Short mmCIF file of C-alpha atoms in Angstrom, two decimals:
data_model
loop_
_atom_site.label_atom_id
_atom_site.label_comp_id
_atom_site.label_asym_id
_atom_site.label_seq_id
_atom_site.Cartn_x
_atom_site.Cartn_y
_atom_site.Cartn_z
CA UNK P 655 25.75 -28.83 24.49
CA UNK P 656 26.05 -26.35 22.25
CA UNK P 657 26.64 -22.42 24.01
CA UNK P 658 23.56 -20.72 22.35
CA UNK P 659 20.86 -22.96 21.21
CA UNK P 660 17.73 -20.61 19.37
CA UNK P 661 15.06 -22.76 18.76
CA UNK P 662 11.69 -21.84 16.75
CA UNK P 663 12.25 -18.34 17.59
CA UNK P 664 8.83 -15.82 16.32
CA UNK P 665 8.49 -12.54 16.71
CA UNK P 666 6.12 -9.87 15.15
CA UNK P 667 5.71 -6.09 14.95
CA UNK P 668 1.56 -5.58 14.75
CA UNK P 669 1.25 -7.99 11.73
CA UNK P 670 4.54 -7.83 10.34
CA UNK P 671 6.24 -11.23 10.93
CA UNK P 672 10.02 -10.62 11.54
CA UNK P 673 11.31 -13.97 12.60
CA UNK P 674 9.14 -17.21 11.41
CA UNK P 675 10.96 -20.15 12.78
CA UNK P 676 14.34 -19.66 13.70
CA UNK P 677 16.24 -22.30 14.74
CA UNK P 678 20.63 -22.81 15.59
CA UNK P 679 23.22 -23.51 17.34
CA UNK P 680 26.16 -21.56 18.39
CA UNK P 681 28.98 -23.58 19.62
CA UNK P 682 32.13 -22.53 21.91
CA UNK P 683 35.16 -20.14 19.56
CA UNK P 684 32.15 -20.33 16.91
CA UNK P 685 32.73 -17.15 14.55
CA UNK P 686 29.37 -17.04 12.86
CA UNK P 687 28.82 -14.12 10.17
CA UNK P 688 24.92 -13.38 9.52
CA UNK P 689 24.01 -11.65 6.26
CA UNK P 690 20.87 -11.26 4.52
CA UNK P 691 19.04 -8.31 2.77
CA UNK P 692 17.77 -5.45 4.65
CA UNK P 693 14.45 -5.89 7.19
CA UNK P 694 15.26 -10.06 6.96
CA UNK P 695 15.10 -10.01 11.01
CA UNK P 696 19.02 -10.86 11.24
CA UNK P 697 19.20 -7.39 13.93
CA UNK P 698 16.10 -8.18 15.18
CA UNK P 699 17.34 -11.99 16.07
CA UNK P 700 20.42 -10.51 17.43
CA UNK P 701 19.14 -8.45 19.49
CA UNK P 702 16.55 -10.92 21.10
CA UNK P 703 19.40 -12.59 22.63
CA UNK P 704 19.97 -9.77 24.65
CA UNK P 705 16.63 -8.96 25.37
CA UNK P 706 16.48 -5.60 23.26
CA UNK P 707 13.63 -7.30 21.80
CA UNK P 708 10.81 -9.50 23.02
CA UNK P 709 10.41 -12.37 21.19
CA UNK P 710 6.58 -13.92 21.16
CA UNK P 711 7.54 -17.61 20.88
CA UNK P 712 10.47 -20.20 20.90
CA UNK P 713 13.35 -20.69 23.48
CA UNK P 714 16.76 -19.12 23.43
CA UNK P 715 19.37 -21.14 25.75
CA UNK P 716 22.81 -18.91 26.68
CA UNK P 717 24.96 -21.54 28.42
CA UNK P 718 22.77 -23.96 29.69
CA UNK P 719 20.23 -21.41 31.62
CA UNK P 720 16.68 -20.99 29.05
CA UNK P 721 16.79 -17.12 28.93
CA UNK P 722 12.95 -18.04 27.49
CA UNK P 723 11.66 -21.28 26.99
CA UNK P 724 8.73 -21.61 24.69
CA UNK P 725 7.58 -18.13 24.48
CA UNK P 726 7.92 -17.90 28.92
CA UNK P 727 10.86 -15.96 29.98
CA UNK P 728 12.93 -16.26 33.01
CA UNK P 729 12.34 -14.39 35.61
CA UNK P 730 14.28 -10.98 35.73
CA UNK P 731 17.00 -11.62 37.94
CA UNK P 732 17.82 -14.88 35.90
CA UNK P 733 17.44 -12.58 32.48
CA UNK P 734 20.04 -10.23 33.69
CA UNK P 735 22.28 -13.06 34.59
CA UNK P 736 21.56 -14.55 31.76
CA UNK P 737 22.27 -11.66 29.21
CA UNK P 738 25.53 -10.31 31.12
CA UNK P 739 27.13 -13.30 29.29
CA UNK P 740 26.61 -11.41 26.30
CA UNK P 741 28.47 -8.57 25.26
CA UNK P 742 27.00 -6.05 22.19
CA UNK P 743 28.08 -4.08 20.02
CA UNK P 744 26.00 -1.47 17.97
CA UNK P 745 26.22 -0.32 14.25
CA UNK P 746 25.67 3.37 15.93
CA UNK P 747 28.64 2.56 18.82
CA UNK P 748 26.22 3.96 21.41
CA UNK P 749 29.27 5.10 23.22
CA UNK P 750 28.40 7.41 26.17
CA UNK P 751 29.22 11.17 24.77
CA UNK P 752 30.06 12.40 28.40
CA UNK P 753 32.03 10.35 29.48
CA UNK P 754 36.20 10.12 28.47
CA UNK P 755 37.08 6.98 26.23
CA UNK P 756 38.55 5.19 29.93
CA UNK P 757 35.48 6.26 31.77
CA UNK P 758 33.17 5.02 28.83
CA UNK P 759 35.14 1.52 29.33
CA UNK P 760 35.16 1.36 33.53
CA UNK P 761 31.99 2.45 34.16
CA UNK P 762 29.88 -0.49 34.31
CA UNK P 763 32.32 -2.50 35.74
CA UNK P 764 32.72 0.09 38.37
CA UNK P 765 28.81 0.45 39.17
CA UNK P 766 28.34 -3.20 39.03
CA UNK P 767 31.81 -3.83 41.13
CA UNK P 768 32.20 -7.16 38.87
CA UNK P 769 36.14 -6.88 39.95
CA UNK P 770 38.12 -4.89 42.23
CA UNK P 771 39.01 -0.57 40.97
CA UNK P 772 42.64 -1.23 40.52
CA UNK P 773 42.12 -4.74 38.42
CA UNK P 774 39.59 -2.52 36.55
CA UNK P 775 42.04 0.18 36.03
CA UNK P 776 44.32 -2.36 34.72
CA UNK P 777 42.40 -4.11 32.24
CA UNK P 778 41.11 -0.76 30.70
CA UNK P 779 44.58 0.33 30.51
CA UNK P 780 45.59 -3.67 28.47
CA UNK P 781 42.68 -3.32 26.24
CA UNK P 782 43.11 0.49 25.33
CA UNK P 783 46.21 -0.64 24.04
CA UNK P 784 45.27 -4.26 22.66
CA UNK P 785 42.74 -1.94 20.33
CA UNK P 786 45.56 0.78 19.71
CA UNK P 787 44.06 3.75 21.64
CA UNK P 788 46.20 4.13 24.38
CA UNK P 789 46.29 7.46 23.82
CA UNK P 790 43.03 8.49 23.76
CA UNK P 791 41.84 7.74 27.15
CA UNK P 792 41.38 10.93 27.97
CA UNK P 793 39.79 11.97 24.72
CA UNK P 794 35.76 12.61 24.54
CA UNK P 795 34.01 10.55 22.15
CA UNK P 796 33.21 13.80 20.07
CA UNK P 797 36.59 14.21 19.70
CA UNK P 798 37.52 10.82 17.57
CA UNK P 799 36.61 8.98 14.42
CA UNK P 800 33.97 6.56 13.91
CA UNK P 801 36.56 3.54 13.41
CA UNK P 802 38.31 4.87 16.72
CA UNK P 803 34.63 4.77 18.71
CA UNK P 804 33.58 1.45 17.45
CA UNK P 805 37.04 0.34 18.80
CA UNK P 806 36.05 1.91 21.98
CA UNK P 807 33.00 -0.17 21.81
CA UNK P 808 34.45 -3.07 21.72
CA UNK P 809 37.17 -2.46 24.09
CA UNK P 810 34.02 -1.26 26.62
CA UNK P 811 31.65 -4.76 25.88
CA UNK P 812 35.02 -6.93 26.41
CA UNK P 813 35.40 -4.59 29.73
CA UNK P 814 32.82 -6.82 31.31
CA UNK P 815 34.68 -10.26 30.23
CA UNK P 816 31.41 -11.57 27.80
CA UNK P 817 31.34 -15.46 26.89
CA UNK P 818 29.63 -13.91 23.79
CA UNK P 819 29.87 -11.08 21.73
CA UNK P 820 27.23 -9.86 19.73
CA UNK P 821 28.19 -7.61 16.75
CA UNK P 822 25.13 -6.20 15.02
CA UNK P 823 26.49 -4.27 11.72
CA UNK P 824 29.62 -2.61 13.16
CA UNK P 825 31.03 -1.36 10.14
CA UNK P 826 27.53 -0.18 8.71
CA UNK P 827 28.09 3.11 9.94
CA UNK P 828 31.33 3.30 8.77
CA UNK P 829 33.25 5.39 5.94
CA UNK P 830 34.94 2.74 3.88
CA UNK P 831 38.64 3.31 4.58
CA UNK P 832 37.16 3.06 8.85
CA UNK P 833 36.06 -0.55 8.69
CA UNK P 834 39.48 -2.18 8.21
CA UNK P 835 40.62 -1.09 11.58
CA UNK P 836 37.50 -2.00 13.53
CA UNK P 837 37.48 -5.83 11.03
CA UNK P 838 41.05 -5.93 12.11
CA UNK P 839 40.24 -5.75 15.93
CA UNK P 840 37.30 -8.59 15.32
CA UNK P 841 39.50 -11.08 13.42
CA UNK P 842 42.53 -10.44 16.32
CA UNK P 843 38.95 -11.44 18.67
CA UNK P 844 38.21 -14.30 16.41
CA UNK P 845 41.97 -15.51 16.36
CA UNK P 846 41.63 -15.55 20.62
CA UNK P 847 38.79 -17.78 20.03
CA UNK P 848 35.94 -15.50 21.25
CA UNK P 849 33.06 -16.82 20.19
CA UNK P 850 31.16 -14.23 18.33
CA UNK P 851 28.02 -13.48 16.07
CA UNK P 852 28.35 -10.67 13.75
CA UNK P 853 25.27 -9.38 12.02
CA UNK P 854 27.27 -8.24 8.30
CA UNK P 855 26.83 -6.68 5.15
CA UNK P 856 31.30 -7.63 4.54
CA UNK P 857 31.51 -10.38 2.23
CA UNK P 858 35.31 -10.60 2.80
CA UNK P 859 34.80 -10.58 6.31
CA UNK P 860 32.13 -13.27 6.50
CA UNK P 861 34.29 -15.62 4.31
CA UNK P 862 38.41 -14.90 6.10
CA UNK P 863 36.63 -14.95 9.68
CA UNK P 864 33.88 -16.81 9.94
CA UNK P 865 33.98 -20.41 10.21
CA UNK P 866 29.79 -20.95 9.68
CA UNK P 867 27.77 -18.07 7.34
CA UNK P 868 23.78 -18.08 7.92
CA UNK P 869 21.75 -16.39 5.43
CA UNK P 870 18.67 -15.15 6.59
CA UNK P 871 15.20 -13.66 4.28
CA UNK P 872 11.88 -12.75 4.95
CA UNK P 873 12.19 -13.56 8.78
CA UNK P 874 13.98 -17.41 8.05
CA UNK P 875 17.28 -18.80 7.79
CA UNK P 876 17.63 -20.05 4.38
CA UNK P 877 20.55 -21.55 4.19
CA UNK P 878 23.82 -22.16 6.87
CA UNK P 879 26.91 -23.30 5.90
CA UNK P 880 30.34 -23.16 6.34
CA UNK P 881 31.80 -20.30 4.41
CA UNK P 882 33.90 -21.53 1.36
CA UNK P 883 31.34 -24.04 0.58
CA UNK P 884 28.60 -21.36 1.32
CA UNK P 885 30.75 -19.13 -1.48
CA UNK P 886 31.26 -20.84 -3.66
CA UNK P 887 29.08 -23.61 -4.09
CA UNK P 888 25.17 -21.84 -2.45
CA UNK P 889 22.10 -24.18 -2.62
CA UNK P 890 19.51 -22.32 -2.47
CA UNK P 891 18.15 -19.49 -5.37
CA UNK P 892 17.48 -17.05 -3.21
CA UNK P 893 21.16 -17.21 -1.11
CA UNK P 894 22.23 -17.17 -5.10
CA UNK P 895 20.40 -14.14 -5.84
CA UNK P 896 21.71 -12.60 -3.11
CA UNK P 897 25.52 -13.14 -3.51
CA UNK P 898 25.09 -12.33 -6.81
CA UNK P 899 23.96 -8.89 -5.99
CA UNK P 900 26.84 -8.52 -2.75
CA UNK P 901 29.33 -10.40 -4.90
CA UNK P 902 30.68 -8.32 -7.28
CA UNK J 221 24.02 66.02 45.51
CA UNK J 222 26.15 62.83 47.02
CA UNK J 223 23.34 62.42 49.08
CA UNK J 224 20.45 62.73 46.79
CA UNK J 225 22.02 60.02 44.83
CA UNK J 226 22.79 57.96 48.43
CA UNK J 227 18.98 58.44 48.79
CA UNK J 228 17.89 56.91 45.52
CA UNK J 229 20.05 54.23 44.88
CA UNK J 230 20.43 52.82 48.33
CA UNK J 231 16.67 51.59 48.76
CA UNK J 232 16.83 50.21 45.00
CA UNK J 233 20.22 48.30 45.80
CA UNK J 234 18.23 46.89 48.71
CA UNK J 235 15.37 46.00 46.34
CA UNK J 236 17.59 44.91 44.00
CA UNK J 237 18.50 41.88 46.85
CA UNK J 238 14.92 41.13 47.48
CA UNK J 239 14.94 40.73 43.47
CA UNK J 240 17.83 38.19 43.72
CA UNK J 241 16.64 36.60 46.98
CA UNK J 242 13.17 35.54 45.15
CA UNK J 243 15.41 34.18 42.19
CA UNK J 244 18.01 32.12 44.30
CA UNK J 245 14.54 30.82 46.24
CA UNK J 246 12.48 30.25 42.53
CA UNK J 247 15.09 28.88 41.04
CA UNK J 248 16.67 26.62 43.41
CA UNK J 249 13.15 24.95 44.06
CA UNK J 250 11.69 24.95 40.91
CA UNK J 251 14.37 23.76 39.27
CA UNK J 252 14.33 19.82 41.29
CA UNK J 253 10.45 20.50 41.23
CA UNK J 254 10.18 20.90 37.23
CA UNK J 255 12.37 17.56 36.84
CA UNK J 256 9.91 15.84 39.66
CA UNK J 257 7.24 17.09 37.18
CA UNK J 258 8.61 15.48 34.12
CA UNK J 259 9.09 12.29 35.78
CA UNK J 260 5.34 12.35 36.09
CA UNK J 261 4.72 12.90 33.01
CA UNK J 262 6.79 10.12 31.73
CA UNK J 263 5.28 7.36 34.16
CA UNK J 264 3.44 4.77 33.57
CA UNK J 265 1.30 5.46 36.31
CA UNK J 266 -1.34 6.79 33.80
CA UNK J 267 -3.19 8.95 36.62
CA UNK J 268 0.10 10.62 38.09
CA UNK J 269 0.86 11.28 34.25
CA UNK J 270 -2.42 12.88 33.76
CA UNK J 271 -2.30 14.97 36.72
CA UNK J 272 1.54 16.57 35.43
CA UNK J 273 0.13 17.20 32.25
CA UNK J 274 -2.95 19.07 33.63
CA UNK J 275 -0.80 20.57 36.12
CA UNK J 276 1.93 22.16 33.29
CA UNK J 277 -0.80 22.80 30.69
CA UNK J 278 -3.00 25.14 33.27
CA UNK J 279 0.50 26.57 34.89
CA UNK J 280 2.26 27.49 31.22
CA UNK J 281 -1.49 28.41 29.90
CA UNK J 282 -2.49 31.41 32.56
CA UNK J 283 -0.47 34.41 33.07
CA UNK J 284 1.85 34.62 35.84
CA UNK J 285 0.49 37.47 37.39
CA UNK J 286 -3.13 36.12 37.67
CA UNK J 287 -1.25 33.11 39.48
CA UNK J 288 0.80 35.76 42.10
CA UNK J 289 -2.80 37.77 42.40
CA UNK J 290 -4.22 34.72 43.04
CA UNK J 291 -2.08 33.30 46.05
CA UNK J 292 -1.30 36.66 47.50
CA UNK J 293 -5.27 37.68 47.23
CA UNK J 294 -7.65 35.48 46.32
CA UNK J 295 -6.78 32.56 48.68
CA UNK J 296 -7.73 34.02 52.11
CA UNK J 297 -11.23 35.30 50.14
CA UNK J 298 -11.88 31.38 50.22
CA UNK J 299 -14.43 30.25 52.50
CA UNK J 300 -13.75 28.76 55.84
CA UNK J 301 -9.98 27.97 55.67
CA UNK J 302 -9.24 31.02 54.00
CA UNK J 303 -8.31 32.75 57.32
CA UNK J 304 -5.31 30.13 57.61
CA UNK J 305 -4.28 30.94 53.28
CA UNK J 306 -2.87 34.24 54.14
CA UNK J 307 0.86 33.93 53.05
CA UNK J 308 3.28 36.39 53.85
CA UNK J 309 3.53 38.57 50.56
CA UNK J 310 7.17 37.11 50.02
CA UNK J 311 6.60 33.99 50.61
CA UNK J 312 3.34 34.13 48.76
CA UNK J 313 5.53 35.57 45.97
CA UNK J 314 7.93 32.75 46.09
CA UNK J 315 5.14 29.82 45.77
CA UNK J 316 3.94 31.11 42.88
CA UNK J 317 7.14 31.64 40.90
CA UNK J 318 7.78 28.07 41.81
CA UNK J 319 5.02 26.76 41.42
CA UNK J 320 4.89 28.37 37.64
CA UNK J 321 8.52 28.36 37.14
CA UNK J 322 8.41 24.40 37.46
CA UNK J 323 6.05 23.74 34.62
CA UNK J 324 8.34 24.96 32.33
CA UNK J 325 11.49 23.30 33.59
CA UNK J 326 9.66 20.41 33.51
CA UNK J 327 9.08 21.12 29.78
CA UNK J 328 12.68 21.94 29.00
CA UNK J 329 13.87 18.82 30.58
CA UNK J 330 11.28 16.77 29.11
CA UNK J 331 12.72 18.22 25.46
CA UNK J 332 16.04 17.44 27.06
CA UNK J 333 14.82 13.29 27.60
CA UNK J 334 13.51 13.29 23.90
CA UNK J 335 16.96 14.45 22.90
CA UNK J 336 18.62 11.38 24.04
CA UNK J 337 18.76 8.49 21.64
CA UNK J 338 17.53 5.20 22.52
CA UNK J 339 20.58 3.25 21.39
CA UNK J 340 22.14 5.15 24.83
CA UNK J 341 19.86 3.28 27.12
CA UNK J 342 20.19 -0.18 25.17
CA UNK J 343 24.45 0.08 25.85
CA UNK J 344 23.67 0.90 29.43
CA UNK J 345 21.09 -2.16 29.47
CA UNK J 346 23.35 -4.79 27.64
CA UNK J 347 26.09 -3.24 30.04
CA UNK J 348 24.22 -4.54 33.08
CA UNK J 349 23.34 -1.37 34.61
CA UNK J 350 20.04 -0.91 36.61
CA UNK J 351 17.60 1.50 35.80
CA UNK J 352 18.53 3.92 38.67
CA UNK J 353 21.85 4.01 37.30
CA UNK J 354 21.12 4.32 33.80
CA UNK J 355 19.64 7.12 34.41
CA UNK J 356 21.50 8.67 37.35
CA UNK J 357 24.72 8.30 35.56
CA UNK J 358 24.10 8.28 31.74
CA UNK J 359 20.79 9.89 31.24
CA UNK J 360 20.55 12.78 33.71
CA UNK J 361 24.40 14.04 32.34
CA UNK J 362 23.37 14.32 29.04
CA UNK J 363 19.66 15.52 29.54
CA UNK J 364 21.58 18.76 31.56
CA UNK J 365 23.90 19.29 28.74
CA UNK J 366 20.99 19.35 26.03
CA UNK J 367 18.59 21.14 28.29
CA UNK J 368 21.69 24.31 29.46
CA UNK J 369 20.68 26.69 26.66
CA UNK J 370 16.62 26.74 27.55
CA UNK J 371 17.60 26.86 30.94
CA UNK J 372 19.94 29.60 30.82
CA UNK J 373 16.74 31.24 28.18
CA UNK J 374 14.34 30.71 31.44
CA UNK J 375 16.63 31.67 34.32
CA UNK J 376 17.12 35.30 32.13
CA UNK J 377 13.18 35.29 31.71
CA UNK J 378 13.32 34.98 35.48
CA UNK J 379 14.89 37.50 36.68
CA UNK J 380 13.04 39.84 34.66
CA UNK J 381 9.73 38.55 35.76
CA UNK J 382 10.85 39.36 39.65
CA UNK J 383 9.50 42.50 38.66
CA UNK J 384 5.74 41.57 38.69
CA UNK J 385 6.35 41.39 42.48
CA UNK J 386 5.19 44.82 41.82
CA UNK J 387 1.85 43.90 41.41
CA UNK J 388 1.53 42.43 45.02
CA UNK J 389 3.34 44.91 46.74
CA UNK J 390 6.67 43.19 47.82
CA UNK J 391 9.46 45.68 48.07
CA UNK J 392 11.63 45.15 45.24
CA UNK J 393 13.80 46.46 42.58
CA UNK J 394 11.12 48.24 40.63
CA UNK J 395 8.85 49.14 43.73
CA UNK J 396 11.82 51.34 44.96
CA UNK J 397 12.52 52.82 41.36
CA UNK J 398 8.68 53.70 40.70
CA UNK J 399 8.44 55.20 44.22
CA UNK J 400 11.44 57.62 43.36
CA UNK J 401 10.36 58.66 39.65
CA UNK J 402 6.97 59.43 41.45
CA UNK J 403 8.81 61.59 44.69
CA UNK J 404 11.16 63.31 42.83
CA UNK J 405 9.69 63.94 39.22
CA UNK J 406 12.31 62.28 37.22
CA UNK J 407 13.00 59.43 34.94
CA UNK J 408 16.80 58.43 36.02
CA UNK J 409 15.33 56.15 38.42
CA UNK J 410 14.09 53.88 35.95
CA UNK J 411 17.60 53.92 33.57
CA UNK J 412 19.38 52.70 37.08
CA UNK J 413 16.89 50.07 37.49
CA UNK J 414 17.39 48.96 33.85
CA UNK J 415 21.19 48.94 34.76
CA UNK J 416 21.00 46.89 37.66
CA UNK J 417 18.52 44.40 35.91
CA UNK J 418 20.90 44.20 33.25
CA UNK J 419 23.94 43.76 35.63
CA UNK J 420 22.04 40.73 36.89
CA UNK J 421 21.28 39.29 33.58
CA UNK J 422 24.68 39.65 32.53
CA UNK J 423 26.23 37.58 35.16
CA UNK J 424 23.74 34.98 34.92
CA UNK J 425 24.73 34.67 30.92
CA UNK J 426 28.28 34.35 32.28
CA UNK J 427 27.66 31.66 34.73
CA UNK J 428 25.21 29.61 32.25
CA UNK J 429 28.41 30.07 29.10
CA UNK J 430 30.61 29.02 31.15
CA UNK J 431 28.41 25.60 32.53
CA UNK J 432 27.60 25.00 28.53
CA UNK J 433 31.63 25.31 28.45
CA UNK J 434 32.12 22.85 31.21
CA UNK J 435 29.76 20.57 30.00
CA UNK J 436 30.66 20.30 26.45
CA UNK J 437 32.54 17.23 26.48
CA UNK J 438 34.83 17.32 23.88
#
C-alpha cells in the first residue's frame, strides 16, 4: 500500500476548475518534485493534503486512514490525526515573528505535549544544529535571512517528527544565492529517506533529488516519470514546451 | 504667598487623581471590553456580529459628551425605572468612557487582526494547534504588537477627554482650575492645569515607547 494514495481529486474556485482528475501514489522514502506553470493547481493539490484547502471530490489516503473518501471527509478528530502526519513547509516560511528561532521550533510540541520538555529541548537543540543554526536560537526571525528562516521552517515541521513533508515552493521566495542552503538541507532530508513532496520551480533540484517528477497543467497531471527519463526523453508536447521554456 | 499657591494647587492635584482614577477605571475595562467587541464582530454568529457593528458605529458616530449627558441626566428622566438609573456622577462618568472608549479599541484591534497574514494561522494549523491556542499564543502576541501605536494614540486621547467630566460636574482636574481662574481673577490656573495634563501625557508616551520597545521582537 502505497503511503499517500490521491485519487480523482476536483476542486474549484466559483467556476474556475483547479484540479480535474488527479490521481497518484506516493510511496515510503519517495522524493517526488512537482513542477508545472503557474495557477496549474500543483499548491493547490499540496495543500489539500493538509486540509488548507477543501477539495469537492475524490479521496486522499495518508497511511492507510481516508482523510476524504469520495468527496466525504473524516470526521475532525480523524482529520487532525490524519494531517499531523504531515509536516509543511511554506514558500513565505510563515515562521512566527514573536517568537525566538528555539521557541518558533518547541512550541507546538510543547502545547500539544507530543513528548516530554526536556526530550523537546533536546531535539530542538540536534536539529538547530543538523540545519547549521545553532547559534541563532535566540535570534528573532526579523533578525535573519530568508535562507536562514526557511531553515527554521524546516527544522520547526521536522520538530513534530512528520511521516511526510510537504514542501510547497520553498525557494520561491528566495534571492538566488539563498536557495542552495535551504536545497542543501532538503537533499541531506532526502538522503535520510524522508519521504517528501516538493512543489518546484528548480530544475536541478527536481532532477539530483527526486527519484519521480510529475508535471502538472491546467488542473491535470500530464505526465509522471522518473526524472532522467522525464529530462531527457518527455512524452508529452506540452511537458516539452514547458522544459523548453525552464530548460535553458 | 506659600499659601495662596498651597490653596490653588492642592485641590487641582486632588482633581488631578480623580482625572487619573477615571483613566486607570476607562482604560482597564474598556480595554478587555473593546477586544470582547471585536470578537463579535468577527463571528459567525451573524446576529451577535450585527449587534457589535451597530453597537461601535452608534458609539464612534455620537459625541462623547452627549453619551456622559446622557447617562448622568437623561436616564433617571426615563419613565418608570428611571428612579433606579440614577448613577453616582463618577460612576456614571466611568460607564460612559467605557462604554465609548471600547468601540474604538475594538476598532484598533480589529485593524490589528487584519494585519496578521493568513499564512500565520495555516503554520499554526498544519502544526496541530487548536484554535484557542492559535490564537491565544500566536495571534493575540502579534495583534498587541501591531495594534501598540493606536493604542498608545487613544490612551493620550483619553486622558485629555477626562476633562469633559466637566460637563457633569465630577470634581476633577479642570473643575478645580476653572473654579480658581473664576475666584481669584487670573489665568495661571489654567497654565498649571495644562502642566499637569501634560505631565500625565508624558508618562503615558513613556510607558507605551517603552512596551513598543519590549515588544519589538527583533
Amino acid at each position: 500500500m502505497a503511503l499517500i494514495e490521491i485519487s480523482s481529486l476536483k476542486k474549484s474556485f466559483g467556476e474556475l476548475q483547479v484540479l480535474k482528475q488527479i490521481t497518484f501514489d506516493i510511496e515510503k522514502k519517495d522524493v517526488v518534485a512537482v513542477i508545472g506553470p503557474s495557477g496549474s493547481g500543483k499548491s493547490t493539490m499540496l495543500r489539500s493534503l493538509v486540509h488548507l484547502e477543501e477539495i469537492n471530490g475524490g479521496s486522499i489516503r495518508v497511511d492507510g486512514d481516508y482523510l476524504v473518501q469520495e468527496g466525504n471527509y473524516a470526521k475532525p478528530q480523524d482529520i487532525k490525526k490524519i494531517t499531523a502526519k504531515m509536516g509543511m513547509v511554506f514558500q513565505h516560511f510563515n515562521l512566527f515573528p514573536h517568537l525566538t528561532v528555539q521557541q518558533n521550533l518547541e512550541i507546538a510540541p510543547g502545547l500539544l505535549k507530543t513528548e516530554a520538555p526536556d526530550a523537546i529541548a533536546r531535539r530542538s537543540e540536534d536539529l538547530l544544529q543538523k540545519i547549521g543554526l545553532a547559534d541563532k536560537a535566540k535570534a528573532y526571525p526579523a533578525n535573519l535571512s530568508g535562507g536562514q528562516k526557511q531553515r527554521v521552517a524546516i527544522a520547526r515541521a521536522l520538530m513534530m517528527n512528520p511521516q511526510i513533508l510537504l514542501f510547497d515552493e520553498p525557494t520561491s521566495a528566495l534571492d538566488p544565492e539563498l536557495t542552495g542552503e535551504v536545497l542543501k538541507v532538503m537533499k541531506d532530508l532526502a538522503e535520510e529517506h524522508m519521504t517528501m513532496i516538493v512543489v518546484t520551480h528548480e530544475m536541478g533540484f527536481a532532477r539530483e533529488v527526486a527519484n519521480k517528477v510529475v508535471f502538472m497543467d491546467g488542473g491535470d497531471i500530464i505526465e509522471a516519470n522518473h526524472p532522467e527519463e522525464f529530462f531527457t526523453n518527455p512524452q508529452n508536447e506540452r511537458t516539452k514546451a514547458f522544459l523548453q521554456k525552464n530548460l535553458k | 504667598m506659600v499659601d495662596y499657591w498651597q490653596t490653588m494647587i492642592l485641590p487641582m492635584l486632588e482633581g488631578a487623581k480623580m482625572t487619573v482614577l477615571l483613566f486607570i477605571i476607562a482604560i482597564l475595562v474598556s480595554i478587555p471590553f473593546g477586544f470582547l467587541l471585536t470578537l463579535a464582530v468577527k463571528s459567525r454568529i451573524k446576529p451577535l456580529s450585527w449587534l457589535a457593528h451597530t453597537y461601535i458605529y452608534v458609539m464612534r458616530g455620537t459625541p462623547l459628551l452627549l453619551q456622559l449627558l446622557l447617562i448622568c441626566f437623561g436616564l433617571p428622566m426615563i419613565p418608570v425605572i428611571g428612579e433606579y438609573l440614577v448613577l453616582d456622577r463618577f460612576v456614571a462618568a466611568c460607564l460612559g468612557f467605557i462604554l465609548n472608549y471600547a468601540a474604538y479599541f475594538a476598532e484598533i484591534f480589529r485593524g490589528g487582526l487584519l494585519a496578521i497574514d493568513k499564512g500565520q494561522y495555516e503554520a499554526a494549523q498544519v502544526l496541530g494547534l487548536t484554535k484557542w491556542q492559535t490564537t491565544t499564543r500566536i495571534i493575540l502576541p502579534q495583534m498587541f504588537r501591531v495594534a501598540l501605536p493606536a493604542l498608545s494614540n487613544e490612551s493620550v486621547t483619553l486622558i485629555k477627554d477626562t476633562a469633559l467630566l466637566y460637563a457633569v460636574a465630577v470634581p476633577e482636574l479642570l473643575h478645580f482650575a476653572q473654579t480658581a481662574v473664576n475666584r481669584d481673577f487670573t489665568i495661571v490656573p489654567y497654565f498649571i492645569a495644562g502642566a499637569i495634563y501634560l505631565v500625565m501625557t508624558l508618562m503615558l508616551t513613556v510607558v507605551f515607547k517603552w512596551l513598543e520597545k519590549r515588544f519589538k521582537f527583533e
